[in-house]
XYZ file of C-alpha atoms in Angstrom:
637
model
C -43.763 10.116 -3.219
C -44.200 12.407 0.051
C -44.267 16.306 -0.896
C -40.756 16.491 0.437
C -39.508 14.198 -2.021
C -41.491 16.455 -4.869
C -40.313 19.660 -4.172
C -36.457 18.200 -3.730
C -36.946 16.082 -6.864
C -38.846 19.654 -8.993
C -35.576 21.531 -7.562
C -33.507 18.905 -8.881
C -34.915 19.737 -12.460
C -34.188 22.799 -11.956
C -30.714 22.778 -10.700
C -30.281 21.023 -13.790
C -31.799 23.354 -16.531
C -29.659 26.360 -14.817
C -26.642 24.638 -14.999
C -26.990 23.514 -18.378
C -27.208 27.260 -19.471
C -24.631 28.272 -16.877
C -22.281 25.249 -18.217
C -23.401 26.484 -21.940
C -22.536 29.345 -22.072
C -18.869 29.315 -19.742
C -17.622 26.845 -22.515
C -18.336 29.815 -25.426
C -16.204 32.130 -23.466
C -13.946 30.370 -20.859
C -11.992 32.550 -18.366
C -8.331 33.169 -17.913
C -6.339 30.633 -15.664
C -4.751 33.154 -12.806
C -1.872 32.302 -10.209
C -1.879 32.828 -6.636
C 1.049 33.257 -4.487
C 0.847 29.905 -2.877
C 1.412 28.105 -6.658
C 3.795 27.353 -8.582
C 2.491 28.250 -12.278
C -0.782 28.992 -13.155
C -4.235 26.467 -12.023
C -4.220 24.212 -14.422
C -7.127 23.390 -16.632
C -8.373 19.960 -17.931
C -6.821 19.426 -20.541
C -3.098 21.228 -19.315
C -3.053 18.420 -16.907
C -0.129 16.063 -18.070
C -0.273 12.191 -16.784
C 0.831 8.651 -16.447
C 1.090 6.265 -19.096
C -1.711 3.975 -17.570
C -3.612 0.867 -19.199
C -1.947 -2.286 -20.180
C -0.349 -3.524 -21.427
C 2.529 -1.019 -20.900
C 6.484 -0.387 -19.403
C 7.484 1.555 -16.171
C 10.154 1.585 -14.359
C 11.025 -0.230 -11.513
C 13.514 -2.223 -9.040
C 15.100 -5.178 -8.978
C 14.990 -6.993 -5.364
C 17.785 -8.377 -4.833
C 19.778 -5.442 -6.210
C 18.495 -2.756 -4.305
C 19.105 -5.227 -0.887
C 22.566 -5.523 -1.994
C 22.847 -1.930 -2.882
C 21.679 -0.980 0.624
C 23.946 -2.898 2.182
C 26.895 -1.870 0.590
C 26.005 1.427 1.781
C 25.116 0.748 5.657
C 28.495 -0.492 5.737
C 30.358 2.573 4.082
C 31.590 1.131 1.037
C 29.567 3.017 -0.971
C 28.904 6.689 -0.575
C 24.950 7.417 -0.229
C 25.355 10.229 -3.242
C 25.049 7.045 -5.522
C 21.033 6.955 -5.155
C 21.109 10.399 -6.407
C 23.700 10.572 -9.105
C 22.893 6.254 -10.572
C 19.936 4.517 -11.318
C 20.496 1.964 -8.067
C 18.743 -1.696 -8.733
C 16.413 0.295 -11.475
C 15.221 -2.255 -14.554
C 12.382 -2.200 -16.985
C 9.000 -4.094 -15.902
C 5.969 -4.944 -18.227
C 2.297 -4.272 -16.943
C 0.532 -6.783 -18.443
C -3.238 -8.776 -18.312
C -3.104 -12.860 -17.533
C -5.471 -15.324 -16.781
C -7.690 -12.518 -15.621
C -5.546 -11.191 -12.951
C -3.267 -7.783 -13.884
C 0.516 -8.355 -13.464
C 3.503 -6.789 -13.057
C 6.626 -8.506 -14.186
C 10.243 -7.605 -14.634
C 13.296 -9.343 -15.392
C 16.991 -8.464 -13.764
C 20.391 -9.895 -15.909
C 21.675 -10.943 -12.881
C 19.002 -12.031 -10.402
C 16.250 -13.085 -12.404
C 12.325 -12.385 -13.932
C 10.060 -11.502 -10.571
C 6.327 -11.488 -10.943
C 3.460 -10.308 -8.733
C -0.159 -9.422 -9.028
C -1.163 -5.768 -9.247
C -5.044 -6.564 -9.273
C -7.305 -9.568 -9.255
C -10.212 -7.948 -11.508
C -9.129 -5.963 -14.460
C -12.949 -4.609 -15.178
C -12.075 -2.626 -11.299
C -8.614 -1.248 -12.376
C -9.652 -0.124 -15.486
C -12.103 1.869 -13.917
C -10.140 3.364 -10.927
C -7.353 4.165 -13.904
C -9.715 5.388 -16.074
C -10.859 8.053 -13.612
C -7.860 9.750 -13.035
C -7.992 13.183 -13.598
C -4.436 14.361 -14.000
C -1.401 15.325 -12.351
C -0.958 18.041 -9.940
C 0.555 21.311 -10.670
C 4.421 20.113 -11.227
C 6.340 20.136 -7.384
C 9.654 21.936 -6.801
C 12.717 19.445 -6.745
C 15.340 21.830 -5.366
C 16.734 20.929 -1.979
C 13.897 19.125 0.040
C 13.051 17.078 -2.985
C 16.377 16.074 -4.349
C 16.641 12.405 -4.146
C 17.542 11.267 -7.911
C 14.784 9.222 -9.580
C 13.356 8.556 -6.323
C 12.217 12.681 -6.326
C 9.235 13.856 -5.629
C 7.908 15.770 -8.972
C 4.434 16.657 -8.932
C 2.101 17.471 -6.442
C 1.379 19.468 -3.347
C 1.433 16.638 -0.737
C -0.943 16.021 1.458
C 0.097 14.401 5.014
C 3.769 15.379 5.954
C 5.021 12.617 7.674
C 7.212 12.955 10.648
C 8.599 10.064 13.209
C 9.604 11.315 16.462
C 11.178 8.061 17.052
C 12.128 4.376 16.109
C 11.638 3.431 19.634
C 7.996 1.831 20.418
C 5.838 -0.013 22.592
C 5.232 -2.735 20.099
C 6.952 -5.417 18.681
C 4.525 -5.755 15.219
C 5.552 -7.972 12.737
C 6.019 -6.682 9.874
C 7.132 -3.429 10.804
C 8.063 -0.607 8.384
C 10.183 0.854 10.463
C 11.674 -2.484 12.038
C 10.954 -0.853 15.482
C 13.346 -2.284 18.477
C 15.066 -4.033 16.036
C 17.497 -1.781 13.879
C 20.185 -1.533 17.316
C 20.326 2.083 17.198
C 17.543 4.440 18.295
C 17.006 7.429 15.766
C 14.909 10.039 18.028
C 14.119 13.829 16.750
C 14.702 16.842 19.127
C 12.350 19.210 19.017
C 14.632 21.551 17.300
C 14.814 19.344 14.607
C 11.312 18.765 14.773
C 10.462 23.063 14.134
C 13.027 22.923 11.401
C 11.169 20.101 9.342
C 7.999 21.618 9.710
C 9.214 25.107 8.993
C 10.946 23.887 5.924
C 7.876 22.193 4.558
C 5.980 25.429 4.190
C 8.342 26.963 2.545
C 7.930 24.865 -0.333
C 5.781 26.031 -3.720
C 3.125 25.089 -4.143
C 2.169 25.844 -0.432
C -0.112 24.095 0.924
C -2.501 23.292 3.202
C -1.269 20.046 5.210
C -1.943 17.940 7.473
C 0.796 16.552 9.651
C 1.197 13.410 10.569
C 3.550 12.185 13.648
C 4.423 8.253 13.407
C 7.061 5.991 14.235
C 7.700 3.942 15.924
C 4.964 4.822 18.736
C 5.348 8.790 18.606
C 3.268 8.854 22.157
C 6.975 7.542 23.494
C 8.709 10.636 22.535
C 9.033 12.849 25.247
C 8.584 16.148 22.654
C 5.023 14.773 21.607
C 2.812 17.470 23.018
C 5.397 19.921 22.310
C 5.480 18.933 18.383
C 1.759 19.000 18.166
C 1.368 22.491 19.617
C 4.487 23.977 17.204
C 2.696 22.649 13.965
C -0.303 23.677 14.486
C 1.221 27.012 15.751
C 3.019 27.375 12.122
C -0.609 26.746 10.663
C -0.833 23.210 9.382
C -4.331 22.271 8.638
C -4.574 19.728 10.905
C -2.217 17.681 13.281
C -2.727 13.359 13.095
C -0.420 10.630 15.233
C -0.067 7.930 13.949
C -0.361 5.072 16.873
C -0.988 1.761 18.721
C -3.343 3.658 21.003
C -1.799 2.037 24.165
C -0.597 5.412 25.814
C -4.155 6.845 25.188
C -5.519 3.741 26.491
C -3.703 4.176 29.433
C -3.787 7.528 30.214
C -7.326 9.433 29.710
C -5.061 12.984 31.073
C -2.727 12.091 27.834
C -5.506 12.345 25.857
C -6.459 15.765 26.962
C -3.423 16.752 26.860
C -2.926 16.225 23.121
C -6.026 18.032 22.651
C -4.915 20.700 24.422
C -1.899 20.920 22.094
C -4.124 20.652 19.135
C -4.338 17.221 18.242
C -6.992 16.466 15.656
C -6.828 12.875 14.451
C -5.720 9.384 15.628
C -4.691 7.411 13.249
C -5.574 4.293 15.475
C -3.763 1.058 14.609
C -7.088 -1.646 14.180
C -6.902 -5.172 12.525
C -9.983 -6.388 13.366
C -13.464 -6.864 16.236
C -12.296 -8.834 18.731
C -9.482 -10.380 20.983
C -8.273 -13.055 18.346
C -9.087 -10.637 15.464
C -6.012 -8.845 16.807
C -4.241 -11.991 18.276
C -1.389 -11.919 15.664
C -0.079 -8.800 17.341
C 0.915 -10.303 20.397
C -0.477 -8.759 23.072
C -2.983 -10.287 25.265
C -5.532 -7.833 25.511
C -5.302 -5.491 22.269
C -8.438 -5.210 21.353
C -9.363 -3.753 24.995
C -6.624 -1.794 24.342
C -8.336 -0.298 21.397
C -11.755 0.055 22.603
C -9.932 2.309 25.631
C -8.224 4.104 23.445
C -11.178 5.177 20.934
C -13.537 5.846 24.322
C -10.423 8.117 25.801
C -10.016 9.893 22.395
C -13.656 10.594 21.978
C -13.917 12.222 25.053
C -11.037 14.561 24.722
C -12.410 15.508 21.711
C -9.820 13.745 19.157
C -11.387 12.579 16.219
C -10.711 8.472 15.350
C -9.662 7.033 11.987
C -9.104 3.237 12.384
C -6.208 1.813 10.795
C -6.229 -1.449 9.204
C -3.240 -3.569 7.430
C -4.758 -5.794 5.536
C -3.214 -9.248 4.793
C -4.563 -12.109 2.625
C -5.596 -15.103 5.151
C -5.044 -13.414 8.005
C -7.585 -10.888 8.506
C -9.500 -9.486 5.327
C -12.378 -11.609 6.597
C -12.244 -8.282 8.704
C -13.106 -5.270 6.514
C -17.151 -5.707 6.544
C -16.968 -6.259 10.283
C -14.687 -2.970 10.569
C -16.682 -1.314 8.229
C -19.989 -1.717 10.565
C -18.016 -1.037 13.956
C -17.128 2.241 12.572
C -20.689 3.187 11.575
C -22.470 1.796 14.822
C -19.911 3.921 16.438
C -20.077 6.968 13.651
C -20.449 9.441 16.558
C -16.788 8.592 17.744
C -15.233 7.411 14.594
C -15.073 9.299 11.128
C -12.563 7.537 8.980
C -11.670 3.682 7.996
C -8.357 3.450 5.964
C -7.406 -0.259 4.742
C -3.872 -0.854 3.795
C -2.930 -4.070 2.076
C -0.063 -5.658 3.517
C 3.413 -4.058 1.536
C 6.423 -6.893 1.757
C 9.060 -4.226 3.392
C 11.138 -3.436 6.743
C 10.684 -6.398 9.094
C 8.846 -8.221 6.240
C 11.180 -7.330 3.035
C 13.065 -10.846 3.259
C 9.265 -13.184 3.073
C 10.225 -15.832 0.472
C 8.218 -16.120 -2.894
C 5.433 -18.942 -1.860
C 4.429 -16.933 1.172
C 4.556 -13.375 -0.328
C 2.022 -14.925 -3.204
C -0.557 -16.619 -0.976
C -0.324 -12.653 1.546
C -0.637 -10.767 -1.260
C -3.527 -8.601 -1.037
C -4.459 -5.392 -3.906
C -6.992 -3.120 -3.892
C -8.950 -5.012 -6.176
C -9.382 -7.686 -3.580
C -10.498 -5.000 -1.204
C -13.265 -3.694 -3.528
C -14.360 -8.002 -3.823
C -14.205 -8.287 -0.006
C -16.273 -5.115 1.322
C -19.128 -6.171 -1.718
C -19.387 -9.599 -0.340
C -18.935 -9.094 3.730
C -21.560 -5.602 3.343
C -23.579 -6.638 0.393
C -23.717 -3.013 -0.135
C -21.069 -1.526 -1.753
C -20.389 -1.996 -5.308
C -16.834 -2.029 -6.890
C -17.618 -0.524 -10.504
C -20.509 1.956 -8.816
C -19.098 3.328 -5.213
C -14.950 3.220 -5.814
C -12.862 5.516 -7.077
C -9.136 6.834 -7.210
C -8.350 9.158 -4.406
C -6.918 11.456 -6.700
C -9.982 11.792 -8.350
C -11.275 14.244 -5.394
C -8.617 16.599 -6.208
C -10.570 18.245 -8.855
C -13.379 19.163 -5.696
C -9.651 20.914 -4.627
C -9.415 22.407 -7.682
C -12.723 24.157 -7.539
C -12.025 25.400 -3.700
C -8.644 26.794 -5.412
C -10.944 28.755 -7.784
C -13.480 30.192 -5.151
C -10.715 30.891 -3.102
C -9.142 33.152 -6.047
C -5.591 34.932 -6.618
C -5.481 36.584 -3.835
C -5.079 32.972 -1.663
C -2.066 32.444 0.756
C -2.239 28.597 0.817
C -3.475 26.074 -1.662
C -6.404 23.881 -0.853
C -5.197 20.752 0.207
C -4.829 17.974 -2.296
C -4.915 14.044 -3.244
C -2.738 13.848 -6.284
C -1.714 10.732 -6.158
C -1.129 8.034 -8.896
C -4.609 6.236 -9.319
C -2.600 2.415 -8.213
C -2.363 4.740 -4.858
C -6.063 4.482 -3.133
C -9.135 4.422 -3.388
C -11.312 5.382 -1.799
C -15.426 5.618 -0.892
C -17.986 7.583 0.907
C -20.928 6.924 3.268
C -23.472 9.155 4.890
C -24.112 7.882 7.770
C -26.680 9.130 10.470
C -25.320 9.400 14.142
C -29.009 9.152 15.472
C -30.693 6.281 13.793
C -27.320 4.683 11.745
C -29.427 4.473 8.759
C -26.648 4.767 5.908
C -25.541 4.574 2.409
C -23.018 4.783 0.304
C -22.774 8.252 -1.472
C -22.749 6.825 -5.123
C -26.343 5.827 -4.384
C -28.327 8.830 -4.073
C -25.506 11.299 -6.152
C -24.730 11.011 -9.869
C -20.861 10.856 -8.289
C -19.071 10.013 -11.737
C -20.977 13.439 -13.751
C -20.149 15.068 -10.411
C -16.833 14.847 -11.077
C -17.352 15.941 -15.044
C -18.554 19.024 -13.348
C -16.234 19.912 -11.356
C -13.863 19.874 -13.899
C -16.004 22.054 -16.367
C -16.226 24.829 -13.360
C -12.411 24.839 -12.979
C -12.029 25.103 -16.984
C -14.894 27.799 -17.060
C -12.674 30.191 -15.470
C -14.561 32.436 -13.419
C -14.412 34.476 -10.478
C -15.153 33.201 -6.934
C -19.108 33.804 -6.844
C -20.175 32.578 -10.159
C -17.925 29.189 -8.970
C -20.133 28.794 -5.985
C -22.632 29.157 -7.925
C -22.200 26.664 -10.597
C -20.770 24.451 -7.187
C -24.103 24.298 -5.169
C -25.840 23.785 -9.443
C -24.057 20.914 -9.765
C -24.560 19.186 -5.963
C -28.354 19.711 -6.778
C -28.586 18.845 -10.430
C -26.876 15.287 -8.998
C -29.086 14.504 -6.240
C -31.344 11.462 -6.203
C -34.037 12.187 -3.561
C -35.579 8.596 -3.888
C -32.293 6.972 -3.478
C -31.169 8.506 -0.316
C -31.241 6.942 3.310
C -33.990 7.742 5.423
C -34.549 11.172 6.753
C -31.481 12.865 4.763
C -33.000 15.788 3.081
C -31.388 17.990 0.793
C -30.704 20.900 2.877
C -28.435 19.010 5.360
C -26.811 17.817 2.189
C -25.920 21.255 0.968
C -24.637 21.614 4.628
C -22.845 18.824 4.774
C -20.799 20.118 1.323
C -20.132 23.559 2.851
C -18.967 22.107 5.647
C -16.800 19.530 4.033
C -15.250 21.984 1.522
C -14.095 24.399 4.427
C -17.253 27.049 3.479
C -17.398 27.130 -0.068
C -20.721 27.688 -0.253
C -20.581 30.728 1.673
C -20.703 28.598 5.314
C -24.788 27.896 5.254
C -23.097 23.949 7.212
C -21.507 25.992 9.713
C -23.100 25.069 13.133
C -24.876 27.323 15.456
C -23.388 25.751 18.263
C -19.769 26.014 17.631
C -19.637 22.421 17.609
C -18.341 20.487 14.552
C -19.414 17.431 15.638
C -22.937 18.508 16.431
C -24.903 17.858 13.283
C -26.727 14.654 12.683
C -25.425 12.896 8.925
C -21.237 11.927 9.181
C -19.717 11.643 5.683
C -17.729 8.877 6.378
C -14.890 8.311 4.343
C -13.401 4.387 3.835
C -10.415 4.508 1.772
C -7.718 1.732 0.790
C -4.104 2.733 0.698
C -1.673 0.479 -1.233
C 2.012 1.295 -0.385
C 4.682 0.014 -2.787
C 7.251 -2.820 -1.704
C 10.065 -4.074 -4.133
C 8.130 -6.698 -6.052
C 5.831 -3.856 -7.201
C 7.473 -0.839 -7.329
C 6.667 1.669 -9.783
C 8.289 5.011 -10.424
C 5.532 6.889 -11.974
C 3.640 6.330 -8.426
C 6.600 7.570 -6.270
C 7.317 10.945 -8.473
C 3.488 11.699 -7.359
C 3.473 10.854 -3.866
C 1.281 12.696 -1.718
C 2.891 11.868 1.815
C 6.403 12.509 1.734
C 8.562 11.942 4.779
C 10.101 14.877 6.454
C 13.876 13.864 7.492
C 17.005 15.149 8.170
C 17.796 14.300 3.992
C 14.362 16.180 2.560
C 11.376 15.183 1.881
C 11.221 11.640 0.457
C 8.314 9.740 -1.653
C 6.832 7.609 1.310
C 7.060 4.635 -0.654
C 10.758 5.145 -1.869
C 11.849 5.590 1.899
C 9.891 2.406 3.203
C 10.775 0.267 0.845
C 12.309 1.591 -2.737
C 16.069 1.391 -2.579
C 16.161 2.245 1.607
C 16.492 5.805 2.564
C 14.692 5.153 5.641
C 17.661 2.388 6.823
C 20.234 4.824 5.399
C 18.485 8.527 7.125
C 18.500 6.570 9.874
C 21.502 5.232 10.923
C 23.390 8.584 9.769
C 21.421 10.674 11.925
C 20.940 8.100 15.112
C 21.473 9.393 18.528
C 23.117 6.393 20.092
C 23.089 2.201 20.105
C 20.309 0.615 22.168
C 22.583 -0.300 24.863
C 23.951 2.990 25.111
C 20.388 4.934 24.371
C 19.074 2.229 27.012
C 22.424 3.238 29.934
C 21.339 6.768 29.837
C 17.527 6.934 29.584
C 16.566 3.380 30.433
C 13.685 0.906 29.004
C 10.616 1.630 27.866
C 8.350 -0.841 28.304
C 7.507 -3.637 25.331
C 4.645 -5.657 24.553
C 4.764 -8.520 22.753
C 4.094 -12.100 24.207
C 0.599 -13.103 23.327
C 0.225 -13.799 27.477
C 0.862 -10.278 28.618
C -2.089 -7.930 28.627
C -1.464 -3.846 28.878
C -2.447 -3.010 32.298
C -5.674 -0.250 31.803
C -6.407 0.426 35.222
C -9.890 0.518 36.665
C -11.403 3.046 33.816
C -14.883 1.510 33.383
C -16.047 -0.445 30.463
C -16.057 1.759 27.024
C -19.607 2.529 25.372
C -19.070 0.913 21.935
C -21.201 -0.619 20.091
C -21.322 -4.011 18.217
C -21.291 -4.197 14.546
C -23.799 -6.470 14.354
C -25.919 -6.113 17.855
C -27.832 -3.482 19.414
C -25.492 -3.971 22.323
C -22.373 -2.324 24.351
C -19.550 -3.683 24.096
C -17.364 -4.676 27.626
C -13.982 -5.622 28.017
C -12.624 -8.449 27.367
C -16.245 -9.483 26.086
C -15.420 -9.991 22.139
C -13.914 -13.249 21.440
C -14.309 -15.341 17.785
C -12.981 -17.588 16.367
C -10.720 -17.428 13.944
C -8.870 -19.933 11.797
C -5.509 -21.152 11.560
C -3.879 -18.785 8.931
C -4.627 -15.812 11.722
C -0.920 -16.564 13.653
C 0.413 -15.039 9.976
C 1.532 -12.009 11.451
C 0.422 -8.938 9.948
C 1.659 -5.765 9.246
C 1.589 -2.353 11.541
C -0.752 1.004 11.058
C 1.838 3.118 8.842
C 5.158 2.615 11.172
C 3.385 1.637 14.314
């Protein structure tokens, strides 16, 4: 043991003794809950926190397929009035959660249509962890006017990621496609007017929050009010500003880039199904994967941090997520965030018949199987957890921040089937890494930050018992090479927005400067009719902004349609007309056309597996038949 690892390890024991007193003596005499003017009712403690019936086996509600299609239709056509999805329960039946031949199931039977059955998760040991973790619901959300959709209402929470999509119009011709981009025969485009007035609006709601915005689509780089949107949320004070997108405009267009910096861009959620030209061949377009590369070198340069964007579809690419995994830590300096979707059966995809849905299907569960065995690192019942389960870190920032707070800490309260997610520390020097569960007791981390929240006291005796428990946690001998504990107490500050009195802001001014990344890989499972469950859309945490409210992300993808229905009561024109008075935008999608990039240089990006750069057009594999499955788009993109 070197003397570094000593004196962390003797502080360790130490951390721990004072927060055993500290923890001993706040649960003789716990302090008063208080409400700040961003809330709704007081912070809730531990054991005010209401929740889900979860386990199994058990009932929920949920939707019957062919019903809600039929519904839907009946509706697009104007024989039935759209008040019917608030005033009726539309296509709603019973369904059983239940365990079978070691797989977890949900299955529900319709009078007229039939029983439908589908797998939730492939490793009941996982869910019952991920469930088990859960900490409870958010403080309960307002359902007046923006959240007044029937059963499909949002009802607890704060949100998260306000979705916006400037447009159904994009560049892409994905398949699936949430949206059904190019395909609907009406283009449904926001004004910028429209655009203030959804964003305005969505502050105005209790509790108020700090959000991040997220502009999708279709490709949101095609509208023309882009830049313009960007700089007005971000002028209003949303956290931070995200676009959702196939990258192909920033791949383009370096100045674009910029540009969106300029008007405060923070985040690209960048569309990415794989390494490599075939990796990416079900998408149709010749040279994608260049395309991506571009677009990640572009972004990093103007300054626009990268989350890559995977859908996730059994057969077809999760022989991906290891390789994805690495790429984004070889590259750690220019990418921060990996976000794995498995595939949800809706939009362009909501018709698949029964055989091929089955042998697509692809949970969260499997996710947690396939990182373990591509990495050999990460281990599902150690290094997983629900992404709600970091609210209660947002529950102790609420604390430290006190009464007197304008906005609430921004929050993951969604229903534990949601995401998951995990952490890595990665250094940006030598790319040693690990995941975070390794070297930090992450599970009594969590225990503690719900004791500090119940203990009740004021803002300095929090940080206190904060920076306590990071310490008492720590396991020196476990971490990665040259990680030492006080660039882990920066990293926290830094990652909890100063709550430990801003000892991880940087000298330099520069965010990005510092040496560890805490990389964040999450999996985000969005709902499709086979297996839809209410409890998870009355908790949804990114809630489309439209022209009708707010609406449960799930319930307006898929659900019983308010996306189809928003839509084509708010269009602006047909394609032919929209088409006549603005002309084409250009599509990709024939497997022989490449995206013209211009003559920009190779990007500097580094090979998962090599000490090596990576050149256009240099990264071909294999990969086996299943791949011409298509797969489904980032989001809407």
């Amino acid at each position: 043991m070197t003397i570094k690892s000593a004196l962390e390890t003797l502080l360790v024991r130490a951390a721990d003794v004072a927060w055993s007193v500290c923890a001993g003596a706040t649960r003789l005499v716990p302090g008063p809950s208080f409400q700040a003017p961003w809330a709704s009712a007081p912070i809730l403690k531990s054991w005010q926190k209401s929740s889900p019936v979860l386990g199994w086996p058990r009932t929920t509600d949920s939707l019957c397929p062919t019903c809600v299609r039929e519904a839907r239709a009946r509706i697009l056509a104007g024989v039935d009035d759209v008040e019917i999805l608030r005033s009726s329960n539309v296509g709603e039946i019973k369904a059983q959660i239940i365990e079978r031949d070691g797989a977890i199931l949900i299955q529900k039977t319709c009078e007229l249509h039939g029983t439908f059955t589908d797998t939730l998760a492939i490793d009941p040991a996982f869910q019952r962890r991920i469930e088990g973790m859960f900490p409870g619901r958010d403080l309960p959300a307002v359902t007046e006017k923006l959240h007044n959709h029937g059963t499909s209402s949002i009802k607890y929470g704060r949100g998260s990621v306000l979705t916006i999509d400037l447009t159904n119009r994009c560049n892409m011709m994905c398949d699936p496609c949430f949206m059904d981009a190019n395909q609907v025969g009406y283009v449904h485009e926001l004004t910028l007017d429209e655009v203030k007035q959804l964003l305005d609006d969505a502050i105005t709601i209790k509790p108020k929050r700090q959000m991040t915005v997220q502009f999708s689509g279709g490709e949101p780089t095609l509208s023309p009010i882009f830049l313009e949107s960007v700089a007005y949320a971000r002028e209003v004070g949303y956290f931070s500003v995200q676009a959702a997108t196939n990258g192909i405009r920033f791949a383009q267009d370096p100045e674009f880039a910029i540009k969106a910096k300029d008007a405060g861009m923070r985040i690209a959620y960048l569309q990415f199904d794989g390494i490599g030209e075939e990796a990416n061949g079900h998408r149709k377009v010749g040279n994608l994967f260049d395309v991506k590369l571009r677009a990640i070198e572009n972004l990093s340069r103007a300054g626009i941090d990268i989350a890559l964007v995977a859908t996730i579809v059994n057969t077809v690419n999760n022989d991906q997520v290891g390789e994805i995994i690495r790429f984004a830590v070889e590259n750690c300096e220019k990418i921060s965030f990996v976000s794995f979707q498995p595939v949800s059966f809706t939009g362009r995809d909501e018709n698949i018949d029964d055989e091929s849905r089955r042998a697509r299907r692809y949970t969260l569960s499997h996710l947690a199987r396939d990182v373990k065995a591509q990495t050999g690192v990460f281990e599902p019942l150690r290094d997983w957890f629900p992404l709600s389960a970091a609210g209660a870190f947002a529950d102790v920032t609420d604390v430290m921040q006190g009464p007197a707070a304008e906005w609430g800490t921004m929050k993951c309260g969604c229903h534990p089937n949601c995401g998951i997610g995990a952490a890595l520390m990665v250094s940006k020097k030598t790319k040693e890494w690990a995941p975070l569960t390794k070297f930090m007791r992450a599970d009594e981390l969590l225990r503690d930050a719900k004791a500090i929240v119940d203990a009740g006291r004021g803002p300095t005796m929090t940080k206190v018992m904060a920076a306590l428990s990071l310490l008492r946690n720590y396991r020196p001998s476990e971490a990665p090479k040259g990680l030492s504990l006080s660039a882990l107490v920066k990293k926290f500050d830094k990652q909890s927005g100063g709550a430990l009195g801003g000892v991880g802001a940087p000298k330099d001014g520069d965010r990005k400067s510092d040496e560890w990344l805490l990389m964040f890989v999450a999996g985000m499972w969005f709902q499709d009719l086979w297996t839809y469950d209410f409890r998870r859309t009355e908790m949804c945490i990114i809630p489309y902004a439209t022209q009708m409210g707010e609406i449960s992300f799930c319930a307006y993808n898929t659900g019983v349609g308010w996306r189809q229905i928003v839509e084509k009561m708010h269009h602006n024109a047909t394609v032919a007309e929209w088409y006549k008075a603005h002309g084409k935008h250009g599509v990709y999608a024939n497997p022989r056309q490449s995206v013209p990039l211009g003559n920009q240089g190779p990007p500097l990006l580094r090979l998962p597996t090599e000490d090596a750069v990576i050149p256009l057009r240099s990264l071909r594999r294999p990969r086996p038949a299943a791949a011409a499955v298509p797969a489904q788009g980032a989001r809407s993109t």
